[in-house]
mmCIF file of C-alpha atoms in Angstrom:
data_model
loop_
_atom_site.group_PDB
_atom_site.id
_atom_site.type_symbol
_atom_site.label_atom_id
_atom_site.label_comp_id
_atom_site.label_asym_id
_atom_site.label_seq_id
_atom_site.Cartn_x
_atom_site.Cartn_y
_atom_site.Cartn_z
ATOM 1 C CA MET A 1 13.546 48.902 -51.610
ATOM 2 C CA THR A 2 11.072 49.513 -54.365
ATOM 3 C CA ALA A 3 10.309 53.133 -55.183
ATOM 4 C CA THR A 4 6.838 52.472 -56.580
ATOM 5 C CA GLY A 5 3.923 50.510 -55.190
ATOM 6 C CA PRO A 6 3.382 49.299 -51.649
ATOM 7 C CA LEU A 7 6.176 47.280 -50.099
ATOM 8 C CA LEU A 8 4.044 45.822 -47.294
ATOM 9 C CA ARG A 9 0.358 45.103 -47.857
ATOM 10 C CA ALA A 10 -2.498 43.480 -45.930
ATOM 11 C CA HIS A 11 -5.234 41.820 -48.008
ATOM 12 C CA GLY A 12 -8.538 41.092 -46.230
ATOM 13 C CA LEU A 13 -6.552 40.412 -43.062
ATOM 14 C CA SER A 14 -8.349 39.043 -40.010
ATOM 15 C CA LEU A 15 -6.385 38.218 -36.867
ATOM 16 C CA GLY A 16 -7.150 36.924 -33.419
ATOM 17 C CA TYR A 17 -6.172 34.708 -30.521
ATOM 18 C CA GLY A 18 -7.549 31.197 -30.357
ATOM 19 C CA ARG A 19 -10.955 31.398 -32.000
ATOM 20 C CA THR A 20 -11.574 35.003 -30.967
ATOM 21 C CA PRO A 21 -11.149 37.505 -33.811
ATOM 22 C CA VAL A 22 -9.650 40.873 -32.876
ATOM 23 C CA VAL A 23 -8.897 42.460 -36.249
ATOM 24 C CA HIS A 24 -11.438 42.146 -39.044
ATOM 25 C CA ASP A 25 -10.944 42.157 -42.816
ATOM 26 C CA ILE A 26 -8.182 44.780 -42.996
ATOM 27 C CA ASP A 27 -6.951 46.071 -46.354
ATOM 28 C CA LEU A 28 -3.911 48.274 -45.910
ATOM 29 C CA ASP A 29 -1.124 49.401 -48.211
ATOM 30 C CA VAL A 30 1.952 50.781 -46.452
ATOM 31 C CA THR A 31 3.705 53.371 -48.589
ATOM 32 C CA PRO A 32 7.471 52.776 -48.889
ATOM 33 C CA GLY A 33 9.731 55.406 -47.372
ATOM 34 C CA SER A 34 7.074 56.766 -45.021
ATOM 35 C CA LEU A 35 6.219 56.766 -41.324
ATOM 36 C CA THR A 36 2.790 55.301 -40.589
ATOM 37 C CA VAL A 37 1.282 55.425 -37.097
ATOM 38 C CA LEU A 38 -1.469 53.083 -35.889
ATOM 39 C CA VAL A 39 -3.692 54.679 -33.246
ATOM 40 C CA GLY A 40 -6.817 53.634 -31.396
ATOM 41 C CA ALA A 41 -8.222 52.971 -27.952
ATOM 42 C CA ASN A 42 -7.109 50.016 -25.851
ATOM 43 C CA ALA A 43 -8.281 46.732 -27.418
ATOM 44 C CA SER A 44 -8.921 48.420 -30.778
ATOM 45 C CA GLY A 45 -6.602 45.961 -32.530
ATOM 46 C CA LYS A 46 -3.611 48.150 -33.327
ATOM 47 C CA SER A 47 -0.966 45.951 -31.657
ATOM 48 C CA THR A 48 -2.614 42.834 -33.068
ATOM 49 C CA LEU A 49 -2.497 44.342 -36.558
ATOM 50 C CA LEU A 50 1.181 45.179 -36.130
ATOM 51 C CA ARG A 51 1.878 41.597 -35.005
ATOM 52 C CA GLY A 52 0.102 40.327 -38.104
ATOM 53 C CA LEU A 53 2.138 42.596 -40.377
ATOM 54 C CA ALA A 54 5.277 41.292 -38.663
ATOM 55 C CA ARG A 55 4.297 37.630 -39.135
ATOM 56 C CA LEU A 56 4.272 37.158 -35.369
ATOM 57 C CA LEU A 57 0.603 36.194 -35.590
ATOM 58 C CA ALA A 58 -0.815 33.924 -38.279
ATOM 59 C CA PRO A 59 -3.876 35.248 -40.140
ATOM 60 C CA MET A 60 -7.297 33.772 -39.427
ATOM 61 C CA SER A 61 -8.061 34.818 -43.001
ATOM 62 C CA GLY A 62 -6.447 37.005 -45.616
ATOM 63 C CA ARG A 63 -2.726 37.482 -46.070
ATOM 64 C CA VAL A 64 0.199 39.875 -45.807
ATOM 65 C CA THR A 65 2.514 40.357 -48.771
ATOM 66 C CA LEU A 66 6.011 41.768 -49.021
ATOM 67 C CA ASP A 67 6.831 43.051 -52.491
ATOM 68 C CA GLY A 68 3.920 40.957 -53.759
ATOM 69 C CA VAL A 69 5.096 37.731 -52.110
ATOM 70 C CA ASP A 70 3.006 36.125 -49.353
ATOM 71 C CA LEU A 71 4.874 36.693 -46.094
ATOM 72 C CA GLY A 72 3.863 33.236 -44.906
ATOM 73 C CA SER A 73 5.772 31.625 -47.774
ATOM 74 C CA LEU A 74 9.086 33.247 -46.831
ATOM 75 C CA SER A 75 11.612 31.817 -44.404
ATOM 76 C CA PRO A 76 12.010 33.577 -41.046
ATOM 77 C CA ARG A 77 15.569 34.529 -42.031
ATOM 78 C CA ARG A 78 14.383 36.089 -45.299
ATOM 79 C CA VAL A 79 11.679 38.048 -43.478
ATOM 80 C CA ALA A 80 14.130 39.213 -40.797
ATOM 81 C CA ARG A 81 16.452 40.606 -43.456
ATOM 82 C CA THR A 82 13.671 42.850 -44.717
ATOM 83 C CA VAL A 83 11.401 43.476 -41.710
ATOM 84 C CA GLY A 84 12.749 44.541 -38.325
ATOM 85 C CA VAL A 85 10.380 44.176 -35.366
ATOM 86 C CA LEU A 86 10.545 45.790 -31.928
ATOM 87 C CA PRO A 87 7.800 44.470 -29.596
ATOM 88 C CA GLN A 88 6.463 46.192 -26.503
ATOM 89 C CA SER A 89 8.803 46.228 -23.500
ATOM 90 C CA PRO A 90 11.597 43.944 -24.786
ATOM 91 C CA VAL A 91 13.787 42.396 -22.094
ATOM 92 C CA ALA A 92 17.573 42.161 -22.429
ATOM 93 C CA PRO A 93 19.583 39.256 -20.986
ATOM 94 C CA ASP A 94 21.008 40.038 -17.542
ATOM 95 C CA GLY A 95 24.309 41.889 -17.657
ATOM 96 C CA ILE A 96 24.535 42.116 -21.441
ATOM 97 C CA ARG A 97 26.477 45.048 -22.836
ATOM 98 C CA VAL A 98 25.097 47.400 -25.448
ATOM 99 C CA GLY A 99 27.478 46.349 -28.210
ATOM 100 C CA ASP A 100 26.651 42.673 -27.701
ATOM 101 C CA LEU A 101 22.905 43.317 -27.702
ATOM 102 C CA VAL A 102 23.053 45.314 -30.926
ATOM 103 C CA ALA A 103 25.236 42.605 -32.496
ATOM 104 C CA HIS A 104 22.319 40.190 -32.018
ATOM 105 C CA GLY A 105 20.648 42.112 -34.832
ATOM 106 C CA ARG A 106 23.112 40.558 -37.267
ATOM 107 C CA TYR A 107 21.654 37.060 -36.804
ATOM 108 C CA PRO A 108 19.701 36.995 -40.127
ATOM 109 C CA HIS A 109 22.977 37.494 -41.982
ATOM 110 C CA ARG A 110 24.817 34.629 -40.297
ATOM 111 C CA SER A 111 24.814 30.955 -41.136
ATOM 112 C CA PHE A 112 26.709 27.755 -40.369
ATOM 113 C CA PHE A 113 29.349 28.867 -42.871
ATOM 114 C CA ARG A 114 29.327 32.563 -41.983
ATOM 115 C CA GLY A 115 29.994 33.660 -38.436
ATOM 116 C CA HIS A 116 30.691 37.124 -37.052
ATOM 117 C CA ARG A 117 32.902 39.195 -39.358
ATOM 118 C CA SER A 118 34.483 42.632 -39.350
ATOM 119 C CA ASP A 119 31.721 44.003 -41.563
ATOM 120 C CA ASP A 120 29.249 43.022 -38.815
ATOM 121 C CA ASP A 121 31.203 45.254 -36.432
ATOM 122 C CA ALA A 122 30.910 48.091 -38.941
ATOM 123 C CA VAL A 123 27.129 47.649 -39.184
ATOM 124 C CA VAL A 124 26.788 47.571 -35.387
ATOM 125 C CA ALA A 125 28.833 50.767 -35.089
ATOM 126 C CA ALA A 126 26.767 52.459 -37.799
ATOM 127 C CA SER A 127 23.507 51.399 -36.127
ATOM 128 C CA LEU A 128 24.634 52.804 -32.790
ATOM 129 C CA ALA A 129 25.717 56.022 -34.486
ATOM 130 C CA ALA A 130 22.342 56.335 -36.240
ATOM 131 C CA THR A 131 20.583 56.259 -32.876
ATOM 132 C CA ASP A 132 23.172 58.497 -31.186
ATOM 133 C CA ALA A 133 24.134 55.624 -28.904
ATOM 134 C CA GLY A 134 27.758 55.067 -29.917
ATOM 135 C CA SER A 135 29.073 56.266 -26.563
ATOM 136 C CA LEU A 136 27.041 53.558 -24.822
ATOM 137 C CA VAL A 137 28.663 50.594 -26.578
ATOM 138 C CA ASP A 138 30.478 49.281 -23.484
ATOM 139 C CA ARG A 139 27.721 50.064 -20.986
ATOM 140 C CA ARG A 140 25.454 47.413 -19.526
ATOM 141 C CA VAL A 141 21.919 47.669 -20.861
ATOM 142 C CA ASP A 142 20.426 47.429 -17.368
ATOM 143 C CA GLU A 143 22.349 50.575 -16.346
ATOM 144 C CA LEU A 144 20.779 52.780 -19.024
ATOM 145 C CA SER A 145 17.941 55.272 -18.748
ATOM 146 C CA GLY A 146 14.648 54.467 -20.447
ATOM 147 C CA GLY A 147 15.399 56.682 -23.429
ATOM 148 C CA GLN A 148 18.914 55.305 -23.848
ATOM 149 C CA ARG A 149 17.651 51.747 -23.608
ATOM 150 C CA GLN A 150 15.010 52.332 -26.261
ATOM 151 C CA ARG A 151 17.583 53.866 -28.634
ATOM 152 C CA VAL A 152 19.773 50.800 -28.142
ATOM 153 C CA TRP A 153 16.877 48.448 -28.949
ATOM 154 C CA ILE A 154 16.199 50.422 -32.120
ATOM 155 C CA ALA A 155 19.908 50.159 -32.974
ATOM 156 C CA MET A 156 19.651 46.373 -32.631
ATOM 157 C CA VAL A 157 16.760 46.322 -35.096
ATOM 158 C CA LEU A 158 18.679 48.606 -37.477
ATOM 159 C CA ALA A 159 21.618 46.183 -37.343
ATOM 160 C CA GLN A 160 19.412 43.702 -39.194
ATOM 161 C CA GLN A 161 19.560 46.217 -42.087
ATOM 162 C CA PRO A 162 15.813 45.889 -42.712
ATOM 163 C CA GLU A 163 13.852 47.936 -45.191
ATOM 164 C CA VAL A 164 10.782 48.016 -42.932
ATOM 165 C CA LEU A 165 10.655 48.765 -39.195
ATOM 166 C CA LEU A 166 7.613 47.690 -37.154
ATOM 167 C CA LEU A 167 7.561 49.026 -33.595
ATOM 168 C CA ASP A 168 4.899 48.461 -30.947
ATOM 169 C CA GLU A 169 4.620 51.458 -28.612
ATOM 170 C CA PRO A 170 8.330 52.366 -28.703
ATOM 171 C CA THR A 171 7.686 55.460 -26.553
ATOM 172 C CA SER A 172 5.685 53.788 -23.774
ATOM 173 C CA ALA A 173 6.906 54.507 -20.216
ATOM 174 C CA LEU A 174 9.165 57.320 -21.480
ATOM 175 C CA ASP A 175 8.932 60.962 -20.476
ATOM 176 C CA VAL A 176 8.134 63.538 -23.146
ATOM 177 C CA ALA A 177 11.771 64.414 -23.868
ATOM 178 C CA HIS A 178 12.680 60.765 -24.438
ATOM 179 C CA GLN A 179 9.551 60.180 -26.530
ATOM 180 C CA VAL A 180 10.606 62.994 -28.850
ATOM 181 C CA GLU A 181 14.150 61.615 -28.898
ATOM 182 C CA VAL A 182 12.949 58.203 -30.094
ATOM 183 C CA LEU A 183 10.572 59.649 -32.694
ATOM 184 C CA GLU A 184 13.312 61.893 -34.082
ATOM 185 C CA VAL A 185 15.470 58.788 -34.563
ATOM 186 C CA LEU A 186 12.651 57.089 -36.470
ATOM 187 C CA ARG A 187 12.087 60.167 -38.654
ATOM 188 C CA SER A 188 15.801 60.077 -39.468
ATOM 189 C CA GLU A 189 15.450 56.470 -40.614
ATOM 190 C CA VAL A 190 12.572 57.458 -42.902
ATOM 191 C CA ALA A 191 14.803 60.185 -44.345
ATOM 192 C CA ARG A 192 17.313 57.423 -45.143
ATOM 193 C CA GLY A 193 14.636 55.587 -47.134
ATOM 194 C CA ARG A 194 13.295 53.111 -44.610
ATOM 195 C CA THR A 195 9.607 52.407 -44.063
ATOM 196 C CA VAL A 196 8.421 52.719 -40.454
ATOM 197 C CA VAL A 197 5.129 51.533 -38.953
ATOM 198 C CA LEU A 198 4.524 52.037 -35.250
ATOM 199 C CA VAL A 199 1.825 52.042 -32.601
ATOM 200 C CA LEU A 200 1.438 55.226 -30.543
ATOM 201 C CA HIS A 201 -0.999 56.388 -27.866
ATOM 202 C CA ASP A 202 -0.247 60.110 -27.973
ATOM 203 C CA LEU A 203 -2.355 61.549 -30.790
ATOM 204 C CA THR A 204 -0.540 64.877 -30.942
ATOM 205 C CA LEU A 205 2.832 63.143 -31.275
ATOM 206 C CA ALA A 206 1.325 60.879 -33.928
ATOM 207 C CA ALA A 207 0.123 63.951 -35.818
ATOM 208 C CA ARG A 208 3.512 65.635 -35.444
ATOM 209 C CA TYR A 209 5.683 62.785 -36.724
ATOM 210 C CA ALA A 210 3.505 60.647 -39.015
ATOM 211 C CA ASP A 211 3.217 60.856 -42.765
ATOM 212 C CA HIS A 212 0.103 58.690 -42.500
ATOM 213 C CA VAL A 213 -2.194 57.799 -39.607
ATOM 214 C CA VAL A 214 -4.397 54.697 -39.443
ATOM 215 C CA VAL A 215 -7.198 54.900 -36.868
ATOM 216 C CA LEU A 216 -8.688 51.645 -35.567
ATOM 217 C CA ALA A 217 -11.855 51.022 -33.571
ATOM 218 C CA GLY A 218 -13.407 47.647 -32.853
ATOM 219 C CA GLY A 219 -10.729 45.882 -34.893
ATOM 220 C CA ARG A 220 -11.507 47.830 -38.070
ATOM 221 C CA ILE A 221 -9.984 50.827 -39.806
ATOM 222 C CA ILE A 222 -12.261 53.851 -39.476
ATOM 223 C CA ALA A 223 -9.912 56.456 -40.977
ATOM 224 C CA ARG A 224 -6.579 56.588 -42.760
ATOM 225 C CA GLY A 225 -4.442 59.166 -44.499
ATOM 226 C CA GLU A 226 -2.555 62.331 -43.639
ATOM 227 C CA PRO A 227 -2.864 63.434 -39.989
ATOM 228 C CA ALA A 228 -4.996 66.502 -40.757
ATOM 229 C CA ARG A 229 -7.498 64.340 -42.658
ATOM 230 C CA THR A 230 -7.708 61.529 -40.121
ATOM 231 C CA LEU A 231 -7.353 63.080 -36.672
ATOM 232 C CA THR A 232 -10.530 65.132 -36.791
ATOM 233 C CA GLU A 233 -12.853 65.779 -33.866
ATOM 234 C CA ASP A 234 -15.395 63.359 -35.331
ATOM 235 C CA VAL A 235 -12.904 60.522 -35.857
ATOM 236 C CA VAL A 236 -11.297 61.000 -32.440
ATOM 237 C CA GLY A 237 -14.752 60.876 -30.865
ATOM 238 C CA LYS A 238 -15.664 57.641 -32.640
ATOM 239 C CA ALA A 239 -12.349 55.941 -31.914
ATOM 240 C CA PHE A 240 -11.819 56.982 -28.304
ATOM 241 C CA GLY A 241 -15.274 57.836 -27.011
ATOM 242 C CA ILE A 242 -14.273 61.378 -26.070
ATOM 243 C CA ARG A 243 -15.071 64.897 -27.094
ATOM 244 C CA ALA A 244 -11.922 66.600 -28.295
ATOM 245 C CA ARG A 245 -10.878 69.938 -29.653
ATOM 246 C CA VAL A 246 -8.518 69.710 -32.638
ATOM 247 C CA LEU A 247 -6.401 72.805 -33.213
ATOM 248 C CA GLU A 248 -3.728 73.588 -35.780
ATOM 249 C CA ASP A 249 -0.126 73.990 -34.676
ATOM 250 C CA PRO A 250 0.846 77.448 -35.971
ATOM 251 C CA ASP A 251 4.422 76.322 -36.645
ATOM 252 C CA THR A 252 3.816 72.986 -38.390
ATOM 253 C CA GLY A 253 0.198 73.210 -39.539
ATOM 254 C CA ARG A 254 -0.392 69.783 -37.998
ATOM 255 C CA PRO A 255 -3.240 68.856 -35.648
ATOM 256 C CA VAL A 256 -3.007 69.277 -31.885
ATOM 257 C CA ILE A 257 -5.608 67.176 -30.069
ATOM 258 C CA LEU A 258 -7.033 68.421 -26.772
ATOM 259 C CA PRO A 259 -9.371 65.979 -24.962
ATOM 260 C CA ARG A 260 -12.358 67.738 -23.383
ATOM 261 C CA SER A 261 -14.810 65.200 -21.953
ATOM 262 C CA ARG A 262 -15.933 61.622 -22.299
ATOM 263 C CA GLN A 263 -18.808 60.734 -24.606
ATOM 264 C CA VAL A 264 -21.579 58.315 -23.709
ATOM 265 C CA ALA A 265 -20.499 55.630 -26.168
ATOM 266 C CA ARG A 266 -17.626 54.887 -28.489
ATOM 267 C CA GLY A 267 -18.418 54.363 -32.147
ATOM 268 C CA ASN A 268 -16.975 51.160 -33.575
ATOM 269 C CA ASP A 269 -18.698 51.336 -36.936
ATOM 270 C CA PRO A 270 -15.981 51.461 -39.604
ATOM 271 C CA GLY A 271 -18.370 53.246 -41.938
ATOM 272 C CA ALA A 272 -17.592 53.106 -45.591
ATOM 273 C CA VAL A 273 -13.821 52.972 -45.257
ATOM 274 C CA GLY A 274 -12.703 50.483 -47.883
ATOM 275 C CA LYS A 275 -9.395 49.557 -49.404
ATOM 276 C CA ALA A 276 -7.153 52.537 -50.010
ATOM 277 C CA THR A 277 -3.515 53.295 -50.630
ATOM 278 C CA LEU A 278 -2.102 55.749 -48.139
ATOM 279 C CA PRO A 279 -1.118 58.778 -50.223
#
Protein backbone atom coordinates (compact mmCIF):
# COMPACT_ATOMS: atom_id res chain seq x y z
CA MET A 1 0.00 0.00 0.00
CA THR A 2 1.32 3.39 -0.92
CA ALA A 3 2.39 5.63 1.94
CA THR A 4 1.82 8.89 0.09
CA GLY A 5 -1.14 10.16 -1.90
CA PRO A 6 -4.68 8.82 -1.93
CA LEU A 7 -5.10 5.13 -2.63
CA LEU A 8 -8.80 5.36 -3.50
CA ARG A 9 -10.20 8.47 -5.17
CA ALA A 10 -13.52 9.59 -6.65
CA HIS A 11 -13.36 12.14 -9.48
CA GLY A 12 -16.59 14.02 -10.29
CA LEU A 13 -18.51 10.86 -9.40
CA SER A 14 -22.26 10.73 -10.03
CA LEU A 15 -24.19 7.56 -9.29
CA GLY A 16 -27.78 6.42 -9.49
CA TYR A 17 -30.25 3.69 -10.32
CA GLY A 18 -31.74 3.57 -13.78
CA ARG A 19 -31.89 7.18 -14.92
CA THR A 20 -32.35 8.57 -11.41
CA PRO A 21 -29.21 10.19 -9.98
CA VAL A 22 -28.63 9.73 -6.25
CA VAL A 23 -25.06 10.95 -5.77
CA HIS A 24 -23.92 14.09 -7.56
CA ASP A 25 -20.44 15.12 -8.71
CA ILE A 26 -18.46 13.76 -5.75
CA ASP A 27 -14.74 14.46 -5.43
CA LEU A 28 -13.25 12.47 -2.58
CA ASP A 29 -9.73 11.38 -1.70
CA VAL A 30 -9.52 8.56 0.85
CA THR A 31 -6.34 8.80 2.89
CA PRO A 32 -4.42 5.49 3.09
CA GLY A 33 -4.14 3.90 6.52
CA SER A 34 -7.14 5.74 7.95
CA LEU A 35 -10.71 5.04 9.01
CA THR A 36 -13.25 7.17 7.14
CA VAL A 37 -16.94 7.15 8.09
CA LEU A 38 -19.74 8.21 5.74
CA VAL A 39 -22.74 9.64 7.59
CA GLY A 40 -26.01 11.23 6.55
CA ALA A 41 -29.77 10.86 6.79
CA ASN A 42 -31.64 8.07 5.04
CA ALA A 43 -31.50 8.52 1.25
CA SER A 44 -28.58 10.95 1.52
CA GLY A 45 -26.47 8.79 -0.80
CA LYS A 46 -23.94 7.31 1.61
CA SER A 47 -24.57 3.64 0.75
CA THR A 48 -24.76 4.49 -2.94
CA LEU A 49 -21.40 6.27 -2.71
CA LEU A 50 -19.87 3.26 -0.98
CA ARG A 51 -21.22 0.98 -3.72
CA GLY A 52 -19.65 3.24 -6.32
CA LEU A 53 -16.29 3.18 -4.55
CA ALA A 54 -16.54 -0.62 -4.46
CA ARG A 55 -17.33 -0.89 -8.19
CA LEU A 56 -20.67 -2.49 -7.36
CA LEU A 57 -22.40 0.39 -9.14
CA ALA A 58 -21.22 1.84 -12.44
CA PRO A 59 -20.80 5.63 -12.54
CA MET A 60 -23.32 7.76 -14.42
CA SER A 61 -20.40 10.16 -14.84
CA GLY A 62 -16.95 10.56 -13.36
CA ARG A 63 -14.71 7.73 -12.24
CA VAL A 64 -13.08 5.97 -9.30
CA THR A 65 -9.35 5.31 -9.34
CA LEU A 66 -7.20 2.92 -7.35
CA ASP A 67 -3.58 4.01 -7.16
CA GLY A 68 -4.28 6.25 -10.15
CA VAL A 69 -5.79 3.48 -12.28
CA ASP A 70 -9.46 3.63 -13.29
CA LEU A 71 -11.27 0.98 -11.26
CA GLY A 72 -13.46 0.17 -14.25
CA SER A 73 -10.42 -0.92 -16.26
CA LEU A 74 -9.34 -3.54 -13.71
CA SER A 75 -10.52 -7.14 -13.64
CA PRO A 76 -12.87 -8.15 -10.81
CA ARG A 77 -10.15 -10.47 -9.47
CA ARG A 78 -7.59 -7.65 -9.41
CA VAL A 79 -10.04 -5.36 -7.61
CA ALA A 80 -10.95 -8.08 -5.09
CA ARG A 81 -7.30 -8.54 -4.19
CA THR A 82 -7.07 -4.89 -3.19
CA VAL A 83 -10.60 -3.90 -2.12
CA GLY A 84 -12.66 -5.98 0.30
CA VAL A 85 -16.39 -5.23 0.43
CA LEU A 86 -18.94 -6.13 3.10
CA PRO A 87 -22.50 -5.15 2.06
CA GLN A 88 -25.45 -4.60 4.37
CA SER A 89 -26.92 -7.74 5.94
CA PRO A 90 -24.95 -10.43 4.05
CA VAL A 91 -26.54 -13.89 4.03
CA ALA A 92 -24.52 -17.07 4.55
CA PRO A 93 -25.39 -20.36 2.83
CA ASP A 94 -27.52 -22.63 5.03
CA GLY A 95 -25.50 -24.75 7.42
CA ILE A 96 -22.10 -23.40 6.41
CA ARG A 97 -19.39 -23.49 9.06
CA VAL A 98 -17.33 -20.48 10.02
CA GLY A 99 -14.05 -21.81 8.66
CA ASP A 100 -15.61 -22.60 5.29
CA LEU A 101 -17.25 -19.17 5.03
CA VAL A 102 -14.01 -17.35 5.81
CA ALA A 103 -12.17 -19.56 3.30
CA HIS A 104 -14.44 -18.11 0.59
CA GLY A 105 -12.42 -14.92 1.03
CA ARG A 106 -9.48 -16.63 -0.66
CA TYR A 107 -11.27 -16.79 -4.03
CA PRO A 108 -9.35 -13.87 -5.65
CA HIS A 109 -6.11 -15.77 -5.08
CA ARG A 110 -7.26 -19.00 -6.72
CA SER A 111 -7.28 -19.96 -10.36
CA PHE A 112 -7.69 -23.00 -12.60
CA PHE A 113 -4.07 -23.89 -11.84
CA ARG A 114 -4.10 -22.92 -8.16
CA GLY A 115 -6.62 -24.47 -5.82
CA HIS A 116 -6.78 -24.38 -2.02
CA ARG A 117 -3.35 -24.65 -0.41
CA SER A 118 -1.92 -24.79 3.09
CA ASP A 119 -1.05 -21.10 2.98
CA ASP A 120 -4.77 -20.40 2.45
CA ASP A 121 -5.45 -22.20 5.73
CA ALA A 122 -2.86 -19.99 7.42
CA VAL A 123 -4.52 -16.82 6.08
CA VAL A 124 -7.96 -18.02 7.21
CA ALA A 125 -6.61 -18.76 10.70
CA ALA A 126 -4.92 -15.36 10.87
CA SER A 127 -8.11 -13.59 9.73
CA LEU A 128 -10.16 -15.35 12.39
CA ALA A 129 -7.55 -14.49 15.00
CA ALA A 130 -7.57 -10.82 13.94
CA THR A 131 -11.30 -10.65 14.61
CA ASP A 132 -11.09 -12.72 17.81
CA ALA A 133 -13.17 -15.43 16.16
CA GLY A 134 -10.70 -18.33 16.13
CA SER A 135 -12.72 -20.32 18.65
CA LEU A 136 -15.72 -20.21 16.30
CA VAL A 137 -14.04 -21.96 13.36
CA ASP A 138 -16.11 -25.17 13.61
CA ARG A 139 -19.39 -23.50 14.55
CA ARG A 140 -22.25 -23.06 12.10
CA VAL A 141 -22.71 -19.44 11.09
CA ASP A 142 -26.47 -19.60 11.71
CA GLU A 143 -25.81 -20.53 15.37
CA LEU A 144 -23.81 -17.38 16.13
CA SER A 145 -24.88 -14.20 17.87
CA GLY A 146 -25.14 -11.01 15.82
CA GLY A 147 -21.78 -9.72 17.01
CA GLN A 148 -20.04 -13.04 16.40
CA ARG A 149 -21.55 -13.31 12.94
CA GLN A 150 -20.40 -9.83 11.99
CA ARG A 151 -16.84 -10.57 13.17
CA VAL A 152 -16.84 -13.70 11.03
CA TRP A 153 -17.99 -11.75 7.95
CA ILE A 154 -15.19 -9.25 8.54
CA ALA A 155 -12.76 -12.18 8.85
CA MET A 156 -13.93 -13.42 5.44
CA VAL A 157 -13.19 -10.02 3.92
CA LEU A 158 -9.78 -9.94 5.64
CA ALA A 159 -9.00 -13.35 4.12
CA GLN A 160 -8.94 -11.62 0.74
CA GLN A 161 -5.88 -9.75 2.10
CA PRO A 162 -7.18 -6.43 0.75
CA GLU A 163 -5.56 -3.08 1.34
CA VAL A 164 -8.93 -1.30 1.49
CA LEU A 165 -12.05 -2.37 3.40
CA LEU A 166 -15.46 -0.95 2.42
CA LEU A 167 -18.27 -1.81 4.83
CA ASP A 168 -21.91 -0.76 4.60
CA GLU A 169 -23.45 -0.37 8.07
CA PRO A 170 -21.44 -3.18 9.70
CA THR A 171 -22.97 -2.37 13.11
CA SER A 172 -26.64 -2.32 12.06
CA ALA A 173 -28.97 -4.48 14.19
CA LEU A 174 -26.26 -4.94 16.85
CA ASP A 175 -26.50 -3.84 20.46
CA VAL A 176 -24.07 -1.23 21.74
CA ALA A 177 -21.56 -3.74 23.12
CA HIS A 178 -21.37 -5.58 19.79
CA GLN A 179 -21.17 -2.31 17.85
CA VAL A 180 -18.12 -1.33 19.88
CA GLU A 181 -16.68 -4.81 19.40
CA VAL A 182 -16.90 -4.53 15.61
CA LEU A 183 -15.50 -0.99 15.52
CA GLU A 184 -12.57 -2.00 17.72
CA VAL A 185 -11.76 -4.75 15.21
CA LEU A 186 -11.79 -2.20 12.38
CA ARG A 187 -9.56 0.20 14.33
CA SER A 188 -7.13 -2.68 14.81
CA GLU A 189 -7.03 -3.21 11.05
CA VAL A 190 -6.23 0.48 10.53
CA ALA A 191 -3.39 0.09 13.04
CA ARG A 192 -2.07 -2.71 10.81
CA GLY A 193 -1.99 -0.31 7.86
CA ARG A 194 -5.29 -1.01 6.15
CA THR A 195 -7.64 1.68 4.86
CA VAL A 196 -11.23 1.41 6.09
CA VAL A 197 -14.31 3.22 4.77
CA LEU A 198 -17.68 2.48 6.34
CA VAL A 199 -21.22 3.76 6.63
CA LEU A 200 -22.54 4.42 10.15
CA HIS A 201 -25.75 5.87 11.56
CA ASP A 202 -24.56 6.58 15.10
CA LEU A 203 -22.85 9.97 15.00
CA THR A 204 -21.19 9.65 18.40
CA LEU A 205 -19.67 6.29 17.46
CA ALA A 206 -18.55 7.81 14.16
CA ALA A 207 -16.88 10.64 16.06
CA ARG A 208 -15.27 8.20 18.49
CA TYR A 209 -13.71 5.84 15.94
CA ALA A 210 -13.20 7.83 12.72
CA ASP A 211 -10.07 9.60 11.59
CA HIS A 212 -12.20 11.39 9.00
CA VAL A 213 -15.95 11.92 8.64
CA VAL A 214 -17.75 12.64 5.36
CA VAL A 215 -21.24 14.11 5.78
CA LEU A 216 -23.71 13.74 2.91
CA ALA A 217 -27.04 15.45 2.30
CA GLY A 218 -29.07 15.31 -0.89
CA GLY A 219 -26.40 13.19 -2.59
CA ARG A 220 -23.65 15.77 -2.05
CA ILE A 221 -20.84 16.19 0.45
CA ILE A 222 -21.59 19.07 2.81
CA ALA A 223 -18.68 18.56 5.22
CA ARG A 224 -15.55 16.45 5.49
CA GLY A 225 -12.53 16.21 7.74
CA GLU A 226 -11.75 15.38 11.35
CA PRO A 227 -14.81 14.62 13.51
CA ALA A 228 -14.54 17.81 15.58
CA ARG A 229 -14.52 19.92 12.40
CA THR A 230 -17.36 18.13 10.64
CA LEU A 231 -19.84 17.04 13.30
CA THR A 232 -20.83 20.52 14.42
CA GLU A 233 -24.30 21.60 15.47
CA ASP A 234 -24.73 23.48 12.20
CA VAL A 235 -23.67 20.56 9.98
CA VAL A 236 -25.75 18.04 11.93
CA GLY A 237 -28.76 20.34 11.57
CA LYS A 238 -28.31 20.66 7.81
CA ALA A 239 -27.71 16.96 7.25
CA PHE A 240 -30.35 15.48 9.53
CA GLY A 241 -32.92 18.23 9.97
CA ILE A 242 -32.55 18.25 13.75
CA ARG A 243 -31.34 20.57 16.45
CA ALA A 244 -28.49 18.94 18.31
CA ARG A 245 -26.16 19.75 21.14
CA VAL A 246 -22.53 18.81 20.46
CA LEU A 247 -20.42 18.31 23.57
CA GLU A 248 -16.80 17.30 24.02
CA ASP A 249 -15.97 13.94 25.57
CA PRO A 250 -13.70 14.83 28.51
CA ASP A 251 -11.67 11.64 28.06
CA THR A 252 -11.12 11.66 24.29
CA GLY A 253 -11.79 15.27 23.29
CA ARG A 254 -14.08 13.97 20.54
CA PRO A 255 -17.63 15.17 19.85
CA VAL A 256 -20.67 13.66 21.55
CA ILE A 257 -23.87 14.44 19.65
CA LEU A 258 -27.13 14.82 21.58
CA PRO A 259 -30.27 15.26 19.43
CA ARG A 260 -32.68 17.82 20.90
CA SER A 261 -35.57 18.47 18.51
CA ARG A 262 -36.52 18.30 14.87
CA GLN A 263 -36.07 21.33 12.64
CA VAL A 264 -38.64 22.50 10.10
CA ALA A 265 -36.55 21.58 7.06
CA ARG A 266 -33.35 19.77 6.25
CA GLY A 267 -30.69 21.67 4.36
CA ASN A 268 -29.42 19.86 1.28
CA ASP A 269 -27.31 22.69 -0.08
CA PRO A 270 -23.71 21.45 -0.25
CA GLY A 271 -22.48 25.02 0.06
CA ALA A 272 -19.00 25.71 -1.12
CA VAL A 273 -17.54 22.32 -0.29
CA GLY A 274 -15.25 21.51 -3.20
CA LYS A 275 -12.57 18.95 -3.81
CA ALA A 276 -10.40 18.31 -0.79
CA THR A 277 -8.00 15.72 0.51
CA LEU A 278 -8.98 14.41 3.91
CA PRO A 279 -6.13 15.44 6.20
